[in-house]
PDB file of C-alpha atoms in Angstrom:
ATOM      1  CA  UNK A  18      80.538 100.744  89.695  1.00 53.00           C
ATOM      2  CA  UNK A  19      84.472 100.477  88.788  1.00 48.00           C
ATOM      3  CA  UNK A  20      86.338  97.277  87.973  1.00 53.00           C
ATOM      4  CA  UNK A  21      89.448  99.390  87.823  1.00 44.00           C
ATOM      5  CA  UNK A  22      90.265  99.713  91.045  1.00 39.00           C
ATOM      6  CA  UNK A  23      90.975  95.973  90.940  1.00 38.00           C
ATOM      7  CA  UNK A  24      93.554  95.818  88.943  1.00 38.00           C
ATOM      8  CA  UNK A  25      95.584  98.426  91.382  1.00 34.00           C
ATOM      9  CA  UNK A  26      98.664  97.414  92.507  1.00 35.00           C
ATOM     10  CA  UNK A  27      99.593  95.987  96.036  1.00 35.00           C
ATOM     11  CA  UNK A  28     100.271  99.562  97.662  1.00 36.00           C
ATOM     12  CA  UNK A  29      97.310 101.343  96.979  1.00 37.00           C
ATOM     13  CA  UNK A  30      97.840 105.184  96.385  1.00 36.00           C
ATOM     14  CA  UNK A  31      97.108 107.530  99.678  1.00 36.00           C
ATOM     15  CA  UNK A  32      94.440 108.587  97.635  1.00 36.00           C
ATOM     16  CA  UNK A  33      92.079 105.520  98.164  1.00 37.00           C
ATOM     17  CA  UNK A  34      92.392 105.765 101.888  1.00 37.00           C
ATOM     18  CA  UNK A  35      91.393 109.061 102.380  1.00 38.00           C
ATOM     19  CA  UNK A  36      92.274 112.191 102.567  1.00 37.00           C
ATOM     20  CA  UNK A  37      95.750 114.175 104.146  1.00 35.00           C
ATOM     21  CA  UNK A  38      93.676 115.021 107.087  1.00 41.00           C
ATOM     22  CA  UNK A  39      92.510 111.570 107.859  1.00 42.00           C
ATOM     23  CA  UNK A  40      94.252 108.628 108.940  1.00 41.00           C
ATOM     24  CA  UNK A  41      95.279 106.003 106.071  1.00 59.00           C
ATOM     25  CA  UNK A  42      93.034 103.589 108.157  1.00 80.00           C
ATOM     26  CA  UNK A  43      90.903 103.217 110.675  1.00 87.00           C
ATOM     27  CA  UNK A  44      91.801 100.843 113.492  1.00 92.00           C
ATOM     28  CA  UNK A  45      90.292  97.310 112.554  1.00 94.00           C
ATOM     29  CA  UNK A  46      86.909  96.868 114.259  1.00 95.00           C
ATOM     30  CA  UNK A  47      86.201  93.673 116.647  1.00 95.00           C
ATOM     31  CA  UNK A  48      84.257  91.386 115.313  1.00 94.00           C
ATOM     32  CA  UNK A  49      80.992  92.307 117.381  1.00 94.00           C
ATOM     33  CA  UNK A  50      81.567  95.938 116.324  1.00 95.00           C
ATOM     34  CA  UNK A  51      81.707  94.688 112.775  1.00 95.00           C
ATOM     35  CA  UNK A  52      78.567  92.678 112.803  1.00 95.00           C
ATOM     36  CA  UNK A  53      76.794  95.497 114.562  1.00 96.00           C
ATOM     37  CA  UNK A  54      77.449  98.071 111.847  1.00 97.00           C
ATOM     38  CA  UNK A  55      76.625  95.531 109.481  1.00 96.00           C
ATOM     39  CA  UNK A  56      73.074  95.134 110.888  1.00 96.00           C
ATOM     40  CA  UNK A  57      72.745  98.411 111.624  1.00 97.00           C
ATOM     41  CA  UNK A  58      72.872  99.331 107.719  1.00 97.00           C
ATOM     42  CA  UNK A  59      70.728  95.870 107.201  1.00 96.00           C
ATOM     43  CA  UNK A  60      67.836  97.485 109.548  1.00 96.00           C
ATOM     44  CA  UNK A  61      67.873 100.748 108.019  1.00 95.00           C
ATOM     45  CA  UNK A  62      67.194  99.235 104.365  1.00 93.00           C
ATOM     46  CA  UNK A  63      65.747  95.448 104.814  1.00 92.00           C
ATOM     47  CA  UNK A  64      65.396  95.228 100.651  1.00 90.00           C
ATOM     48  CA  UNK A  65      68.166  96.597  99.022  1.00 90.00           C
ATOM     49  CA  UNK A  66      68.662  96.667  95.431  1.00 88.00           C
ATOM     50  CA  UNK A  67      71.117  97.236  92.415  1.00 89.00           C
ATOM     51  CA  UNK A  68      70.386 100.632  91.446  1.00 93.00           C
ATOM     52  CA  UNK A  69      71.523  99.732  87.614  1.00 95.00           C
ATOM     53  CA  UNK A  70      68.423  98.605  85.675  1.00 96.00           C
ATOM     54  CA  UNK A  71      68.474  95.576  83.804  1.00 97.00           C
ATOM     55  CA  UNK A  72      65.837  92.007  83.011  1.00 96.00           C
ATOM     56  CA  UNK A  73      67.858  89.163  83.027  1.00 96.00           C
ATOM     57  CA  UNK A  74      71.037  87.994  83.603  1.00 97.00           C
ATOM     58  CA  UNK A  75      72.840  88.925  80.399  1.00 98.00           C
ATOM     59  CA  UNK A  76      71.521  92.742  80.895  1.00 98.00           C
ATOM     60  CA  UNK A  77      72.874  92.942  84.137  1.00 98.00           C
ATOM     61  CA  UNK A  78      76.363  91.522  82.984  1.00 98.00           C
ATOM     62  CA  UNK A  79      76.304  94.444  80.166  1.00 98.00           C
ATOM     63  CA  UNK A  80      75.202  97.119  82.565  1.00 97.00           C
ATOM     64  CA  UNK A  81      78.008  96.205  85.070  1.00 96.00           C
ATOM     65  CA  UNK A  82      80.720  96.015  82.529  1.00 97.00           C
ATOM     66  CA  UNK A  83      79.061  99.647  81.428  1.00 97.00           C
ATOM     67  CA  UNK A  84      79.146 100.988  84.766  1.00 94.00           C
ATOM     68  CA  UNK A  85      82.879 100.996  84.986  1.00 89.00           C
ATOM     69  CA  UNK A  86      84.470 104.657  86.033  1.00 88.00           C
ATOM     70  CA  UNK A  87      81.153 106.192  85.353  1.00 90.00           C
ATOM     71  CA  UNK A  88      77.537 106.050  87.420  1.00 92.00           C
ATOM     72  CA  UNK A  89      74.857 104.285  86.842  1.00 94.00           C
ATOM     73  CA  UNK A  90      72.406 106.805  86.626  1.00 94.00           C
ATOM     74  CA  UNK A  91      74.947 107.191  83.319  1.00 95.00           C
ATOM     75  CA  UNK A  92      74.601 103.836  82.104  1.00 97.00           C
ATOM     76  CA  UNK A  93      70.662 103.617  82.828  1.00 97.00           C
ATOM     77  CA  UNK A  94      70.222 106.459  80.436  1.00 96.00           C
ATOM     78  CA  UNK A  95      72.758 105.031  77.817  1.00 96.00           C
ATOM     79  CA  UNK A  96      70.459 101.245  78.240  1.00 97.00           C
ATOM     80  CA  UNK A  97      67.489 103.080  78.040  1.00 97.00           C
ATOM     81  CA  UNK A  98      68.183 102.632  73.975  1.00 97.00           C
ATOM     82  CA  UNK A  99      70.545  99.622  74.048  1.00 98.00           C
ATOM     83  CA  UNK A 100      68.544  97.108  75.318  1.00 98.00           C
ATOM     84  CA  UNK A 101      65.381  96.871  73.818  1.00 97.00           C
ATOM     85  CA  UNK A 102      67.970  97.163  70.366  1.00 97.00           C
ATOM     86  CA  UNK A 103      70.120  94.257  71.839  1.00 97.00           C
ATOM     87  CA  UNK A 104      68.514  92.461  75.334  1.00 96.00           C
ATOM     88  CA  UNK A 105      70.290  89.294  74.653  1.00 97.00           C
ATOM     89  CA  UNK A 106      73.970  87.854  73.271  1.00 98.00           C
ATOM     90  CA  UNK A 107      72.381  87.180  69.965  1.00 98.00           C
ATOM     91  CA  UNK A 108      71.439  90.919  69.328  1.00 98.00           C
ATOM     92  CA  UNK A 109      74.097  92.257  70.713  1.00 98.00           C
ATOM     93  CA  UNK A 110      76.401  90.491  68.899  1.00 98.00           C
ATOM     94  CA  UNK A 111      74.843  91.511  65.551  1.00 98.00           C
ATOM     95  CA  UNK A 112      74.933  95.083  66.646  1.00 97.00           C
ATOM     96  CA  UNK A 113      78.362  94.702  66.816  1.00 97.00           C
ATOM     97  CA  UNK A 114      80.656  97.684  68.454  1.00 97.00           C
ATOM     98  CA  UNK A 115      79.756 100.111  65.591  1.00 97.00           C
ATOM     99  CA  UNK A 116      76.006  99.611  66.525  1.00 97.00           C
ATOM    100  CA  UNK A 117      76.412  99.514  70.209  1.00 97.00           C
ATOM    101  CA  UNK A 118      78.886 102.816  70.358  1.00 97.00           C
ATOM    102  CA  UNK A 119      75.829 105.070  69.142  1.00 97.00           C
ATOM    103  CA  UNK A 120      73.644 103.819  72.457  1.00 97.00           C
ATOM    104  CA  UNK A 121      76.556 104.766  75.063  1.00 97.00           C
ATOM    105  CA  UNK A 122      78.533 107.541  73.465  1.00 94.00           C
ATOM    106  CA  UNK A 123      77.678 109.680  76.659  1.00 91.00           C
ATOM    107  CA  UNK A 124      79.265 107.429  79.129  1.00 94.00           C
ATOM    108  CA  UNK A 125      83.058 106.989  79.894  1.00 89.00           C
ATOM    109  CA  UNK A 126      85.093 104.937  78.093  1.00 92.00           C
ATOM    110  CA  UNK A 127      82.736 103.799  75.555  1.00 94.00           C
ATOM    111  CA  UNK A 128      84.688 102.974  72.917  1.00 94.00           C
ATOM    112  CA  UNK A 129      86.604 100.241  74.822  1.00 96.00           C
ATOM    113  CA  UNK A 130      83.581  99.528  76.099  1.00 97.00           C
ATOM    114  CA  UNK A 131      81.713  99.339  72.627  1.00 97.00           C
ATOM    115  CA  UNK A 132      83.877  96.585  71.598  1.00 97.00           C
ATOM    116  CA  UNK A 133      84.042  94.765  74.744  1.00 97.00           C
ATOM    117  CA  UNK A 134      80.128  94.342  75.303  1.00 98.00           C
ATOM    118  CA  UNK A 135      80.265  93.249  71.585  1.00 98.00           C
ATOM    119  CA  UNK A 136      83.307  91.139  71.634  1.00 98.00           C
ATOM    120  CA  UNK A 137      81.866  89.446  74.991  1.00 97.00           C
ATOM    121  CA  UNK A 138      78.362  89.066  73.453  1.00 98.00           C
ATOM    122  CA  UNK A 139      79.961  86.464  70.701  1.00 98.00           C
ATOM    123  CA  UNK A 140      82.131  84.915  73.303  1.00 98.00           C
ATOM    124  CA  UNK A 141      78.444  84.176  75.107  1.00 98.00           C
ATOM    125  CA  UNK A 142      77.423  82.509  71.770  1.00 98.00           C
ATOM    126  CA  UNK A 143      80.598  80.725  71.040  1.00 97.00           C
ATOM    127  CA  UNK A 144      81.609  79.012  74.100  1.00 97.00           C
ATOM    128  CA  UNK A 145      77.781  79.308  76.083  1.00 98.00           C
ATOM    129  CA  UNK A 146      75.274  79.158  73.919  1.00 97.00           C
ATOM    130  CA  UNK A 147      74.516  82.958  74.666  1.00 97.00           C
ATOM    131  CA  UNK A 148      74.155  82.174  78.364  1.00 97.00           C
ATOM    132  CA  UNK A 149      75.825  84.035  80.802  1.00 98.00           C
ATOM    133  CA  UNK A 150      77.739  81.285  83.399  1.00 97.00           C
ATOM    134  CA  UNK A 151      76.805  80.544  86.536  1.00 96.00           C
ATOM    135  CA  UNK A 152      80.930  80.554  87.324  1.00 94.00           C
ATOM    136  CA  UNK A 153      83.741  82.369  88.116  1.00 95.00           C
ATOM    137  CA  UNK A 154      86.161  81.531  86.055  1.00 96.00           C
ATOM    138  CA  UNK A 155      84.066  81.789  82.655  1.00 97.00           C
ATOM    139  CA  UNK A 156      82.986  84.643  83.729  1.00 97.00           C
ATOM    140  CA  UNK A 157      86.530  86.431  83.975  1.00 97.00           C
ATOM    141  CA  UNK A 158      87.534  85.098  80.961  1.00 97.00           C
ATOM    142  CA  UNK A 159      84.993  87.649  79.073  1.00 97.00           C
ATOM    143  CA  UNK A 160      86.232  90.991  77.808  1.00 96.00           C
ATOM    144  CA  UNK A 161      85.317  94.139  80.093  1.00 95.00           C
ATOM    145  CA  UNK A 162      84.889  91.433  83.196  1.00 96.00           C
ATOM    146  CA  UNK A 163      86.773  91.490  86.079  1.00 95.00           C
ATOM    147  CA  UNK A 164      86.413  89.734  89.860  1.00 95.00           C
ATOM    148  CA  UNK A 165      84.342  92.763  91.049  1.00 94.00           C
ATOM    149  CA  UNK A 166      81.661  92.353  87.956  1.00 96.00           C
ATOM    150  CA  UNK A 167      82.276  88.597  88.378  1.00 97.00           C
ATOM    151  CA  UNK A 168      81.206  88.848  91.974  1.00 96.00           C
ATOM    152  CA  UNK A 169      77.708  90.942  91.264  1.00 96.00           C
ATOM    153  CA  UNK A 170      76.769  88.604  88.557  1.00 97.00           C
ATOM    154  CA  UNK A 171      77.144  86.037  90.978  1.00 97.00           C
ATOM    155  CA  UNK A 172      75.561  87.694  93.550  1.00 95.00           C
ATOM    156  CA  UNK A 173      72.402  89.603  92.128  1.00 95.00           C
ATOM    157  CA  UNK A 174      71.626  87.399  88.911  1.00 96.00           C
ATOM    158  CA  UNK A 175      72.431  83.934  91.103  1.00 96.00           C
ATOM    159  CA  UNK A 176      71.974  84.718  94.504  1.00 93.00           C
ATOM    160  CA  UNK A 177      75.298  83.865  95.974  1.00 95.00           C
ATOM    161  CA  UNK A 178      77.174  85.051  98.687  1.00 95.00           C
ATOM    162  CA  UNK A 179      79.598  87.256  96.874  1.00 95.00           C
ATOM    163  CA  UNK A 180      81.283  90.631  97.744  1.00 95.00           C
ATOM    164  CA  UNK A 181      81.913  92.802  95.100  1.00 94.00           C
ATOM    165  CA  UNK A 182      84.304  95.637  96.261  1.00 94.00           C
ATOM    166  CA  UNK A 183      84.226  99.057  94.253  1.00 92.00           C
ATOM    167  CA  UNK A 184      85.938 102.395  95.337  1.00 92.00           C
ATOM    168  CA  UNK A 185      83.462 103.040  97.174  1.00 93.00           C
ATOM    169  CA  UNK A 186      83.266  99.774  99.929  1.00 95.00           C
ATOM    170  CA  UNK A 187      87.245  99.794  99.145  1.00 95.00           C
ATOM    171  CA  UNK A 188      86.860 102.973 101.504  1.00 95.00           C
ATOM    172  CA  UNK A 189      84.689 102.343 103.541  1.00 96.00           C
ATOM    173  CA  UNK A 190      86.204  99.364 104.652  1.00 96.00           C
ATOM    174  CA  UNK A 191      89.758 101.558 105.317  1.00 96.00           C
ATOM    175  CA  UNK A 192      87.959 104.783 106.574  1.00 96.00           C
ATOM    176  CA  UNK A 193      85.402 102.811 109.416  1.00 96.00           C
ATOM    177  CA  UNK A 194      88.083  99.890 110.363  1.00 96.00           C
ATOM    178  CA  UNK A 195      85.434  97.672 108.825  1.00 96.00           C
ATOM    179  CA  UNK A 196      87.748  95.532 106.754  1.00 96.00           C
ATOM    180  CA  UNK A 197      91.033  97.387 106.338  1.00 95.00           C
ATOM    181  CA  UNK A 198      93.123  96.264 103.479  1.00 95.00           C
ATOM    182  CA  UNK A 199      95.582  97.444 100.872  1.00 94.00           C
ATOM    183  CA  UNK A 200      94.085  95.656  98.033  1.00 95.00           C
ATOM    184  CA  UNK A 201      90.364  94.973  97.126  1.00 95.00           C
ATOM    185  CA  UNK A 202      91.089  91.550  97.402  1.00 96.00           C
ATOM    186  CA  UNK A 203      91.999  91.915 101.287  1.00 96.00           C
ATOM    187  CA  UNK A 204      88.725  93.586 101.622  1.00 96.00           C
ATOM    188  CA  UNK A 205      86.668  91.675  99.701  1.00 97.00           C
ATOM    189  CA  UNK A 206      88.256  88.619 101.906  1.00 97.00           C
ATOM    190  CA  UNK A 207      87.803  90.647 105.306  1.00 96.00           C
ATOM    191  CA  UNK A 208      83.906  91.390 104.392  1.00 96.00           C
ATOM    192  CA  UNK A 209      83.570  88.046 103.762  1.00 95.00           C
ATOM    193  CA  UNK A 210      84.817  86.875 106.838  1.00 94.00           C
ATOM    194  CA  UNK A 211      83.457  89.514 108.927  1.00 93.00           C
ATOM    195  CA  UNK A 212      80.036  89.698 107.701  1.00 94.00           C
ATOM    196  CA  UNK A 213      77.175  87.567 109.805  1.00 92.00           C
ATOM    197  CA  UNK A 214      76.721  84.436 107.076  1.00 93.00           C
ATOM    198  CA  UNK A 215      72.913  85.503 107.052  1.00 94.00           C
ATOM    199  CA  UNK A 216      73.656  89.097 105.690  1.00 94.00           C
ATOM    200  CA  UNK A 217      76.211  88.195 103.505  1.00 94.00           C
ATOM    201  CA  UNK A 218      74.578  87.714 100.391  1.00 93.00           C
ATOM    202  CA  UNK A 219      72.632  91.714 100.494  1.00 95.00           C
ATOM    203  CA  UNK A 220      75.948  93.162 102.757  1.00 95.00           C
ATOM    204  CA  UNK A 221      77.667  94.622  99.358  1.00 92.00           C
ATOM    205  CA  UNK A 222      74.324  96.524  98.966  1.00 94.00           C
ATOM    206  CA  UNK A 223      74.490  97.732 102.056  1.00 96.00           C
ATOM    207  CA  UNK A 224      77.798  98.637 101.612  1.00 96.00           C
ATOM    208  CA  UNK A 225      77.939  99.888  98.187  1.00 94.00           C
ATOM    209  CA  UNK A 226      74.823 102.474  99.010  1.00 95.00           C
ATOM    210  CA  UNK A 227      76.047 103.913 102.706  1.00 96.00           C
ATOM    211  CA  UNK A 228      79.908 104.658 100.848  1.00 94.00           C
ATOM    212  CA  UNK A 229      77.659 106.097  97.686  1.00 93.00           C
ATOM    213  CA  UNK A 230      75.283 108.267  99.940  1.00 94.00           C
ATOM    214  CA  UNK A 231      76.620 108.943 103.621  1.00 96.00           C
ATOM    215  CA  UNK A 232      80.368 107.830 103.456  1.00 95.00           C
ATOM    216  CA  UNK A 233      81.473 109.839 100.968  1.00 93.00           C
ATOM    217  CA  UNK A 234      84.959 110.386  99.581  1.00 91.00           C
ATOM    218  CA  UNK A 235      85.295 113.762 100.729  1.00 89.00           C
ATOM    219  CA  UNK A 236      83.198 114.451 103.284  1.00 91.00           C
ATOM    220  CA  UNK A 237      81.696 112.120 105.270  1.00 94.00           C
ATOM    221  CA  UNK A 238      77.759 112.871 106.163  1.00 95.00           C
ATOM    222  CA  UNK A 239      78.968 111.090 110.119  1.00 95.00           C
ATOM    223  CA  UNK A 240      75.683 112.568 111.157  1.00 94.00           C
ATOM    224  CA  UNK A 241      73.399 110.707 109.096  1.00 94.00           C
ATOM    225  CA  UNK A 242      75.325 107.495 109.359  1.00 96.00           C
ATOM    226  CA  UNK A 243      73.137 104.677 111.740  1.00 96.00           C
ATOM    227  CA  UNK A 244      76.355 102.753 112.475  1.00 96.00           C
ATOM    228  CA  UNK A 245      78.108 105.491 113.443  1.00 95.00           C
ATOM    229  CA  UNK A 246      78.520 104.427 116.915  1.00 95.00           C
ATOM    230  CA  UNK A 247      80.862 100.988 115.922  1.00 96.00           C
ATOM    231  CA  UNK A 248      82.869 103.353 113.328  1.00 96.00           C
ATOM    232  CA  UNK A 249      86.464 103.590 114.163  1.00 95.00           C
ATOM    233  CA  UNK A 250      86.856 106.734 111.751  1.00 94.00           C
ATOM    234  CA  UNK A 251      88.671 109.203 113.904  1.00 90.00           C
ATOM    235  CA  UNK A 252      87.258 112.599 112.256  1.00 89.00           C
ATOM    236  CA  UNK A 253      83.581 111.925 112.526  1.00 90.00           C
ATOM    237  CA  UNK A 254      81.507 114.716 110.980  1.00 87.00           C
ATOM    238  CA  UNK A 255      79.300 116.187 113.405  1.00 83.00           C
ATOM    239  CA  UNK A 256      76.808 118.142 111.135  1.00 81.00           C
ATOM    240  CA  UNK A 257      76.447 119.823 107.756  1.00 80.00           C
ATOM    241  CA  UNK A 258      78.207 123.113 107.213  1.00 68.00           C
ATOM    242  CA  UNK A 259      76.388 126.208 105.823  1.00 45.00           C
ATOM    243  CA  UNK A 260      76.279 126.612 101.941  1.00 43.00           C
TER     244      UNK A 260
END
């Protein structure tokens, strides 16, 4: 997952909407085409799930803030070690950034991210008696967290109807017509909107996995896509090409 794309600015570079040979973005799907790709993806995989592994909701919070501009097959093999060390605030506050950096030294950024787990582990302790809030605000007020890791905390560890938008739905949502927007914020507000209420709560899932999988950056896999037929992408990708 990557919070980073968050904090771009209002024109997002060409490079987020695709490539030079496809259109900056697709033309904005109705709303029944919208809902129908939606459930599409929702009938093709009735149980998603987070693919980062974590217990609680304090190990999720780490793994997200972890998961920035790397993968989480990455940060799965870096908590392998860190969490039975640290799997609450409490530890993971005594670690401290000099006993968390050994644990994640193979993942990106982890020296900002060293201090960050650490400095938001005492912040937990301090101001919520090492819980992890059930709120927004609090919640972006931690070091490392930003709206997207906000909005999966929200949504996986408390079950709410939150949208978290990484590069990858950021992309989707230009590339199919889905929910075109400059910022993450547009998209995030034009999934939310869009989405059938009863999906919401599993549609970044969805989302997350088809732009991770079959949507790719740089070449589409059109041909295994099941909502294919409400996609407005233009340059649909009729097969694989010989290695």
């Amino acid at each position: 997952m990557d919070d980073a794309v968050s904090r771009l600015p209002r024109k997002a570079p060409p490079a987020l909407h695709g490539t030079a040979r496809e259109p900056r973005r697709a033309r904005r799907m109705s709303a029944a085409q919208a809902a129908s790709f939606i459930q599409a993806l929702a009938e093709a995989n009735p149980e998603p799930k987070p693919e980062l592994n974590y217990s609680n909701p304090f190990t999720l919070l780490v793994a997200v803030v972890l998961s920035a501009q790397t993968t989480d097959a990455a940060v799965n093999k870096a908590t392998e070690t860190l969490f039975p060390a640290a799997p609450d605030a409490a530890a993971m506050a005594a670690l401290g950034a000099e006993g968390i950096a050994p644990h994640i030294r193979r993942i990106g950024l982890w020296q900002a991210k060293a201090k960050n787990v650490a400095a938001l582990a005492q912040m937990l302790l301090e101001r919520h008696g090492g819980q992890v809030p059930r709120d927004r605000e609090a919640l972006e007020a931690l070091p490392g967290v930003g709206r997207k890791t906000a909005n999966v905390v929200l949504n996986v560890a408390f079950g709410e109807n939150t949208m978290a938008v990484d590069t990858h739905i950021f992309r989707l949502g230009n590339r199919t017509g889905l929910a075109p927007g400059d910022t993450p914020r547009e998209v995030e507000d034009a999934l939310v909107k869009r989405c059938p209420p009863e999906l919401l709560r599993d549609a970044h899932h969805w989302l997350i996995l088809h732009g991770r999988y079959v949507c790719k950056a740089r070449r589409p896999e059109c041909w295994r896509c099941v909502a294919r037929e409400w996609c407005n992408y233009r340059d649909k990708v009729s097969g694989p090409t010989a290695a």
